[in-house]
Short mmCIF file of C-alpha atoms in Angstrom, two decimals:
data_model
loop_
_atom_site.label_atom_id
_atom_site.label_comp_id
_atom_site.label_asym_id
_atom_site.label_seq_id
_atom_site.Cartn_x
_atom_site.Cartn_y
_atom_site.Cartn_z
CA UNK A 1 46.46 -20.49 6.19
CA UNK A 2 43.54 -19.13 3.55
CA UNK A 3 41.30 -19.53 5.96
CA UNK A 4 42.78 -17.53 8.75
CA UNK A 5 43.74 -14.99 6.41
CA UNK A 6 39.88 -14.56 5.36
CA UNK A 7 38.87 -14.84 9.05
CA UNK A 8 41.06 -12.02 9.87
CA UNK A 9 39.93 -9.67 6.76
CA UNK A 10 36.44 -10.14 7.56
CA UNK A 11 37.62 -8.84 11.52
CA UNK A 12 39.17 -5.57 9.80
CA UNK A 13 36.82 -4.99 7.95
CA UNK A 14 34.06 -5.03 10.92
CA UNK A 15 36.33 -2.76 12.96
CA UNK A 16 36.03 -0.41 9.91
CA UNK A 17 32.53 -0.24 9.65
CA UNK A 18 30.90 3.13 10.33
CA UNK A 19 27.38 1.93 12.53
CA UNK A 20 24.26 3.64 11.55
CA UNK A 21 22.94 5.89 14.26
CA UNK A 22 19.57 6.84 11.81
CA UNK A 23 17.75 5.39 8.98
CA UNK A 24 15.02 7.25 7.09
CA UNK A 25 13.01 6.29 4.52
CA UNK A 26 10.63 8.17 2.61
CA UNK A 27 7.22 7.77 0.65
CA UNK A 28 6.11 4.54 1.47
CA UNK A 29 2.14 4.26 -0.13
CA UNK A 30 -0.19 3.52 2.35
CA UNK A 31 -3.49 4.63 0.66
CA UNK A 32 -4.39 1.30 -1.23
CA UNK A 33 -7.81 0.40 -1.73
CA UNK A 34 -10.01 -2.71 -3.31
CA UNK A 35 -8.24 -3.85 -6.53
CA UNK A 36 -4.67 -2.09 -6.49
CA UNK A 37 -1.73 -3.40 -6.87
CA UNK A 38 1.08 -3.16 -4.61
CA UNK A 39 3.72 -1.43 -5.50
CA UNK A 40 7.52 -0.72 -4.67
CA UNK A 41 7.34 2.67 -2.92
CA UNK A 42 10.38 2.76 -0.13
CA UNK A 43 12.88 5.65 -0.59
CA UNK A 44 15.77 5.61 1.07
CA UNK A 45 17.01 9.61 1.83
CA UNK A 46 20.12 10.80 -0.41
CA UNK A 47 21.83 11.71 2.40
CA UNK A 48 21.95 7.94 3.13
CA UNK A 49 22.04 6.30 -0.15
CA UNK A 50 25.55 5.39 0.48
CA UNK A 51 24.86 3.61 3.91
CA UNK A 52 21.78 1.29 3.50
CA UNK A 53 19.56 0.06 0.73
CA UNK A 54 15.77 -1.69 1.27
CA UNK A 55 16.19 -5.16 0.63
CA UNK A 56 12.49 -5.74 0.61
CA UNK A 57 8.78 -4.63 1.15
CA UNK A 58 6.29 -6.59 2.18
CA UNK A 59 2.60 -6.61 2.78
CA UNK A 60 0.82 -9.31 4.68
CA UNK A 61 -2.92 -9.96 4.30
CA UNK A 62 -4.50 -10.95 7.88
CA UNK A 63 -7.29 -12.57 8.55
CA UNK A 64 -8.76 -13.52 12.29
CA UNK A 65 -5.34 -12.13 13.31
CA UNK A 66 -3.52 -14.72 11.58
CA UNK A 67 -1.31 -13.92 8.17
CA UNK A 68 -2.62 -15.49 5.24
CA UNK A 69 -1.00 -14.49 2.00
CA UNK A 70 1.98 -12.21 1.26
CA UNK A 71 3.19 -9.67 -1.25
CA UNK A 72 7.29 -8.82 -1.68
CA UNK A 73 9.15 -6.40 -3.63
CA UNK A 74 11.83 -8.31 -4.33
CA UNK A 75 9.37 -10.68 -6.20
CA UNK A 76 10.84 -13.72 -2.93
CA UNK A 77 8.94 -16.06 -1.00
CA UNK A 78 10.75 -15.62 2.22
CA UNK A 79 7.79 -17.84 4.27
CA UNK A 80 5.51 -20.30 3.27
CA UNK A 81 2.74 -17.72 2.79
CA UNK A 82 0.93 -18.08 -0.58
CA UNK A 83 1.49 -14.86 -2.62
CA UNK A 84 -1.46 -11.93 -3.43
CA UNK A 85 -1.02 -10.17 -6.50
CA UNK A 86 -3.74 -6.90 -5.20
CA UNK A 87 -5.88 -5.49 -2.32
CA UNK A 88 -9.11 -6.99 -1.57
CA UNK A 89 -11.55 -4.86 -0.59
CA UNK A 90 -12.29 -4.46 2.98
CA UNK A 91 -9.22 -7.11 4.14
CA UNK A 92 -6.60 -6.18 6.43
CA UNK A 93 -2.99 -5.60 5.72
CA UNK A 94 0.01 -5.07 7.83
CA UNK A 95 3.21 -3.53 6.08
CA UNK A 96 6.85 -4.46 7.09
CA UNK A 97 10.33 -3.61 6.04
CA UNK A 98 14.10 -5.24 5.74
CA UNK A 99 16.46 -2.87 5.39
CA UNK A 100 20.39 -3.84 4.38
CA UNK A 101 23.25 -1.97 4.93
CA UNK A 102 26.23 -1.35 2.39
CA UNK A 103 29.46 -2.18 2.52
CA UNK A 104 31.54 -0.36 5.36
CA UNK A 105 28.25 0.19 7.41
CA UNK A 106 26.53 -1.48 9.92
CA UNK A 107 23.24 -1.44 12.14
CA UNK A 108 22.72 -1.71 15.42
CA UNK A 109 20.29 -2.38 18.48
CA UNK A 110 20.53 1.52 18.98
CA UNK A 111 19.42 2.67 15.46
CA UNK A 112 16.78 4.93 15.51
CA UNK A 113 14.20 3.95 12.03
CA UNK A 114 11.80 6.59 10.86
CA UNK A 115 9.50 5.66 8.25
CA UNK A 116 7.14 8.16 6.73
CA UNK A 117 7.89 10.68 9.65
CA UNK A 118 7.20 8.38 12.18
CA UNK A 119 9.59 6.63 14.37
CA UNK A 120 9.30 2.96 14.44
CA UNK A 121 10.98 0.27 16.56
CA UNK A 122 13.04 -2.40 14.95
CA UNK A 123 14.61 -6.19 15.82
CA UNK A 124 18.27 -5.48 14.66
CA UNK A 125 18.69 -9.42 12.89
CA UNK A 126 21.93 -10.31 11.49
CA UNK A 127 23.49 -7.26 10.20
CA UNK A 128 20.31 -6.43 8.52
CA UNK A 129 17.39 -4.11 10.01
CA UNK A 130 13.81 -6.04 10.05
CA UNK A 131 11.05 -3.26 11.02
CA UNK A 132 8.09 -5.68 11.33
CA UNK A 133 4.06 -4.14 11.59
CA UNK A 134 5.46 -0.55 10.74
CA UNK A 135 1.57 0.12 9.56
CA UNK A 136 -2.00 -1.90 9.24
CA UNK A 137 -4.39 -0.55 6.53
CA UNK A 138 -7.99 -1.82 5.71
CA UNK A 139 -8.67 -1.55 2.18
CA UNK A 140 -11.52 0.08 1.01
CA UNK A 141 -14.27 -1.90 -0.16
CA UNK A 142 -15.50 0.87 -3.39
CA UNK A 143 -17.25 -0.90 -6.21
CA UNK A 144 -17.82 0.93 -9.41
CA UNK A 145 -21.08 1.38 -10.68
CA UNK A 146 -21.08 0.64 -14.78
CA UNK A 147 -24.54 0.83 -15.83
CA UNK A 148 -27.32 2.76 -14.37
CA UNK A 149 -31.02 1.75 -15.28
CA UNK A 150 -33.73 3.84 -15.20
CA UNK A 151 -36.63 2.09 -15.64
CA UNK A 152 -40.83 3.59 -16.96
CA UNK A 153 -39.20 7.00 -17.04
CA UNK A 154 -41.45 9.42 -18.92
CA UNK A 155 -39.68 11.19 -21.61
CA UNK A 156 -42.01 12.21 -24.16
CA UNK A 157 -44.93 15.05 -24.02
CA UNK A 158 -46.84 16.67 -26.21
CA UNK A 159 -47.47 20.48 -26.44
CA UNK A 160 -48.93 21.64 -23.06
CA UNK A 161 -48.41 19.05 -20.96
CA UNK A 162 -47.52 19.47 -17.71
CA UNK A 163 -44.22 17.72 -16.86
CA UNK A 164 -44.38 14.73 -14.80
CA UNK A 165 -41.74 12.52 -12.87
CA UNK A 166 -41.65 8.72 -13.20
CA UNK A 167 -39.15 6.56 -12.96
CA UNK A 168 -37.43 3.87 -11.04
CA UNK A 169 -34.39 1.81 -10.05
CA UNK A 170 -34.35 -2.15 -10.13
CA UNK A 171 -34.74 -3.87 -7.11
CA UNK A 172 -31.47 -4.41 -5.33
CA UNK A 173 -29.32 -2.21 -7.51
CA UNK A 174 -26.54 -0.56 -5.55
CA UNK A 175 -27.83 3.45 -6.26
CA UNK A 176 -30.81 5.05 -5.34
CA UNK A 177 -32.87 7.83 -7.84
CA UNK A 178 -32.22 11.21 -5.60
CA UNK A 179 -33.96 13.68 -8.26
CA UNK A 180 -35.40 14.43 -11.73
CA UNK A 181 -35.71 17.64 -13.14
CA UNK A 182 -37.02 18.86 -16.86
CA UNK A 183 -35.18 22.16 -17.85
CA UNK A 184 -35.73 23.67 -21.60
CA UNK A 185 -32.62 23.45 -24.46
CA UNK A 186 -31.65 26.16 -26.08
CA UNK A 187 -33.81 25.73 -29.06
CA UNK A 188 -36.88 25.94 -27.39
#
Protein backbone atom coordinates (compact mmCIF):
# COMPACT_ATOMS: atom_id res chain seq x y z
CA UNK A 1 0.00 0.00 0.00
CA UNK A 2 3.07 2.72 0.74
CA UNK A 3 4.06 2.32 -2.39
CA UNK A 4 0.94 3.08 -4.31
CA UNK A 5 0.22 5.78 -2.06
CA UNK A 6 3.74 7.47 -3.06
CA UNK A 7 3.11 6.53 -6.73
CA UNK A 8 -0.06 8.36 -6.66
CA UNK A 9 1.37 11.64 -4.75
CA UNK A 10 4.10 11.93 -7.09
CA UNK A 11 0.98 11.81 -10.09
CA UNK A 12 -0.74 14.88 -8.17
CA UNK A 13 1.79 16.52 -7.76
CA UNK A 14 2.85 16.45 -11.67
CA UNK A 15 -0.71 17.44 -12.58
CA UNK A 16 -0.01 20.48 -10.31
CA UNK A 17 2.96 21.63 -11.80
CA UNK A 18 2.84 25.02 -13.52
CA UNK A 19 5.27 24.28 -17.01
CA UNK A 20 7.68 26.95 -17.84
CA UNK A 21 6.83 28.70 -21.07
CA UNK A 22 10.35 31.10 -20.67
CA UNK A 23 13.57 30.97 -18.94
CA UNK A 24 15.99 33.91 -18.81
CA UNK A 25 19.09 34.20 -17.45
CA UNK A 26 21.22 37.07 -17.13
CA UNK A 27 25.03 38.11 -17.04
CA UNK A 28 26.76 35.19 -17.96
CA UNK A 29 30.84 36.40 -18.47
CA UNK A 30 32.00 35.69 -21.67
CA UNK A 31 35.07 38.03 -21.91
CA UNK A 32 37.80 35.66 -20.37
CA UNK A 33 41.19 35.86 -21.51
CA UNK A 34 44.78 33.96 -20.88
CA UNK A 35 45.08 33.25 -17.11
CA UNK A 36 41.46 33.93 -15.59
CA UNK A 37 39.64 32.03 -13.71
CA UNK A 38 36.26 30.93 -14.34
CA UNK A 39 33.81 32.06 -12.46
CA UNK A 40 30.04 31.49 -11.41
CA UNK A 41 28.25 34.25 -13.36
CA UNK A 42 24.50 32.81 -14.32
CA UNK A 43 21.59 34.95 -13.01
CA UNK A 44 18.49 33.72 -13.04
CA UNK A 45 15.72 36.91 -13.51
CA UNK A 46 13.65 37.76 -10.17
CA UNK A 47 10.72 37.44 -11.88
CA UNK A 48 11.64 33.72 -12.07
CA UNK A 49 13.53 33.01 -9.02
CA UNK A 50 10.67 31.07 -7.77
CA UNK A 51 10.42 28.72 -10.91
CA UNK A 52 13.98 27.49 -11.81
CA UNK A 53 17.45 27.64 -10.36
CA UNK A 54 20.99 26.89 -12.48
CA UNK A 55 22.15 23.71 -11.37
CA UNK A 56 25.45 24.16 -13.09
CA UNK A 57 27.92 26.04 -15.47
CA UNK A 58 30.25 24.62 -17.36
CA UNK A 59 33.09 25.42 -19.68
CA UNK A 60 34.72 22.90 -21.92
CA UNK A 61 38.23 23.38 -23.32
CA UNK A 62 38.38 21.97 -27.10
CA UNK A 63 41.00 21.03 -28.87
CA UNK A 64 40.98 19.58 -32.74
CA UNK A 65 37.20 19.71 -32.11
CA UNK A 66 37.34 17.26 -29.47
CA UNK A 67 36.65 18.29 -25.51
CA UNK A 68 39.54 17.92 -23.44
CA UNK A 69 39.22 19.25 -19.94
CA UNK A 70 36.23 20.78 -18.09
CA UNK A 71 35.38 23.46 -15.58
CA UNK A 72 31.84 23.26 -13.30
CA UNK A 73 30.26 25.52 -10.95
CA UNK A 74 29.00 23.21 -8.86
CA UNK A 75 32.68 22.14 -8.18
CA UNK A 76 31.16 18.09 -10.00
CA UNK A 77 32.75 15.93 -12.36
CA UNK A 78 29.72 15.03 -14.32
CA UNK A 79 32.12 13.22 -17.32
CA UNK A 80 35.31 11.80 -17.30
CA UNK A 81 36.90 15.06 -18.49
CA UNK A 82 39.97 16.07 -16.40
CA UNK A 83 39.22 19.43 -14.68
CA UNK A 84 40.98 23.15 -15.70
CA UNK A 85 41.29 25.45 -13.00
CA UNK A 86 41.84 28.88 -15.78
CA UNK A 87 41.91 30.02 -19.46
CA UNK A 88 44.82 29.29 -21.52
CA UNK A 89 45.69 31.68 -23.77
CA UNK A 90 44.65 31.33 -27.27
CA UNK A 91 42.54 27.75 -26.53
CA UNK A 92 39.06 27.33 -27.34
CA UNK A 93 36.14 27.09 -25.04
CA UNK A 94 32.56 26.25 -25.47
CA UNK A 95 30.09 27.28 -22.55
CA UNK A 96 26.95 25.19 -21.58
CA UNK A 97 24.19 25.32 -19.07
CA UNK A 98 21.75 22.88 -16.81
CA UNK A 99 19.10 24.55 -15.60
CA UNK A 100 16.59 22.86 -12.73
CA UNK A 101 13.31 23.70 -12.01
CA UNK A 102 11.68 24.14 -8.42
CA UNK A 103 9.23 22.47 -6.89
CA UNK A 104 5.64 22.89 -8.53
CA UNK A 105 7.33 23.75 -11.97
CA UNK A 106 8.29 22.00 -14.81
CA UNK A 107 10.08 22.34 -18.33
CA UNK A 108 9.22 21.40 -21.41
CA UNK A 109 10.19 20.63 -25.18
CA UNK A 110 8.39 24.07 -25.89
CA UNK A 111 10.41 26.33 -23.49
CA UNK A 112 11.78 29.12 -25.03
CA UNK A 113 15.75 29.79 -23.16
CA UNK A 114 17.31 33.18 -23.58
CA UNK A 115 20.67 33.60 -22.33
CA UNK A 116 22.39 36.93 -22.40
CA UNK A 117 19.63 38.33 -24.83
CA UNK A 118 19.95 35.73 -27.14
CA UNK A 119 17.65 32.91 -27.70
CA UNK A 120 19.17 29.56 -27.53
CA UNK A 121 17.83 26.06 -28.29
CA UNK A 122 17.74 23.44 -25.62
CA UNK A 123 17.40 19.28 -25.23
CA UNK A 124 14.59 19.27 -22.53
CA UNK A 125 16.39 15.95 -20.38
CA UNK A 126 14.60 14.62 -17.51
CA UNK A 127 12.76 17.37 -15.94
CA UNK A 128 15.82 19.42 -16.10
CA UNK A 129 16.81 21.97 -19.04
CA UNK A 130 20.46 21.12 -20.63
CA UNK A 131 21.36 24.18 -23.08
CA UNK A 132 24.56 22.64 -24.53
CA UNK A 133 27.26 25.08 -26.87
CA UNK A 134 25.18 28.26 -25.82
CA UNK A 135 28.68 30.21 -26.75
CA UNK A 136 32.51 29.37 -27.99
CA UNK A 137 35.17 31.95 -26.93
CA UNK A 138 38.97 31.94 -27.83
CA UNK A 139 40.94 33.28 -25.12
CA UNK A 140 43.23 35.85 -25.65
CA UNK A 141 46.72 35.03 -25.76
CA UNK A 142 48.13 38.76 -23.82
CA UNK A 143 51.41 38.30 -22.04
CA UNK A 144 52.59 40.98 -19.73
CA UNK A 145 55.68 42.58 -20.24
CA UNK A 146 57.69 42.95 -16.61
CA UNK A 147 60.95 44.32 -17.39
CA UNK A 148 61.96 46.47 -20.20
CA UNK A 149 65.79 46.75 -21.10
CA UNK A 150 67.27 49.39 -22.69
CA UNK A 151 70.49 48.64 -23.54
CA UNK A 152 74.02 51.49 -24.57
CA UNK A 153 71.49 54.25 -24.06
CA UNK A 154 73.30 57.58 -23.76
CA UNK A 155 72.34 59.45 -20.75
CA UNK A 156 74.99 61.66 -19.76
CA UNK A 157 76.37 65.05 -21.58
CA UNK A 158 78.31 67.62 -20.77
CA UNK A 159 77.58 71.39 -21.26
CA UNK A 160 76.95 71.99 -25.02
CA UNK A 161 76.55 68.90 -26.33
CA UNK A 162 74.28 68.22 -28.77
CA UNK A 163 71.80 65.50 -27.73
CA UNK A 164 72.12 62.24 -29.30
CA UNK A 165 69.88 58.99 -29.47
CA UNK A 166 71.30 55.52 -28.76
CA UNK A 167 69.88 52.78 -27.54
CA UNK A 168 68.59 49.34 -28.10
CA UNK A 169 66.36 46.36 -27.28
CA UNK A 170 67.77 42.69 -26.79
CA UNK A 171 67.43 40.43 -29.43
CA UNK A 172 64.14 38.60 -29.35
CA UNK A 173 62.49 40.62 -26.63
CA UNK A 174 58.75 40.92 -27.15
CA UNK A 175 58.71 45.17 -27.57
CA UNK A 176 60.24 47.22 -29.97
CA UNK A 177 62.03 50.98 -29.08
CA UNK A 178 59.33 53.38 -31.05
CA UNK A 179 61.04 56.82 -29.83
CA UNK A 180 63.44 58.79 -27.58
CA UNK A 181 63.15 62.22 -26.83
CA UNK A 182 65.39 64.65 -24.36
CA UNK A 183 63.10 67.48 -22.94
CA UNK A 184 64.61 69.99 -20.10
CA UNK A 185 63.31 69.70 -16.09
CA UNK A 186 62.22 72.37 -14.48
CA UNK A 187 65.43 73.31 -12.90
CA UNK A 188 67.22 73.89 -15.86
Amino acid sequence: APTTASAESSQESNQNTSVITEATIEDVRFNYGAGDTPETSAFVTPVDYEKYDVAYECWQQFENNEPVAAWYSDNGSHGSLPTFTEFEGGKKYVYSLMLKPKDGYSFSSDTVITVNGQKVSAPFVGGSMYIPAIKTITTSTVTFIDVVEINDATISFKDGDKPVFTGNVPDGANYALRAAWWELDSKT
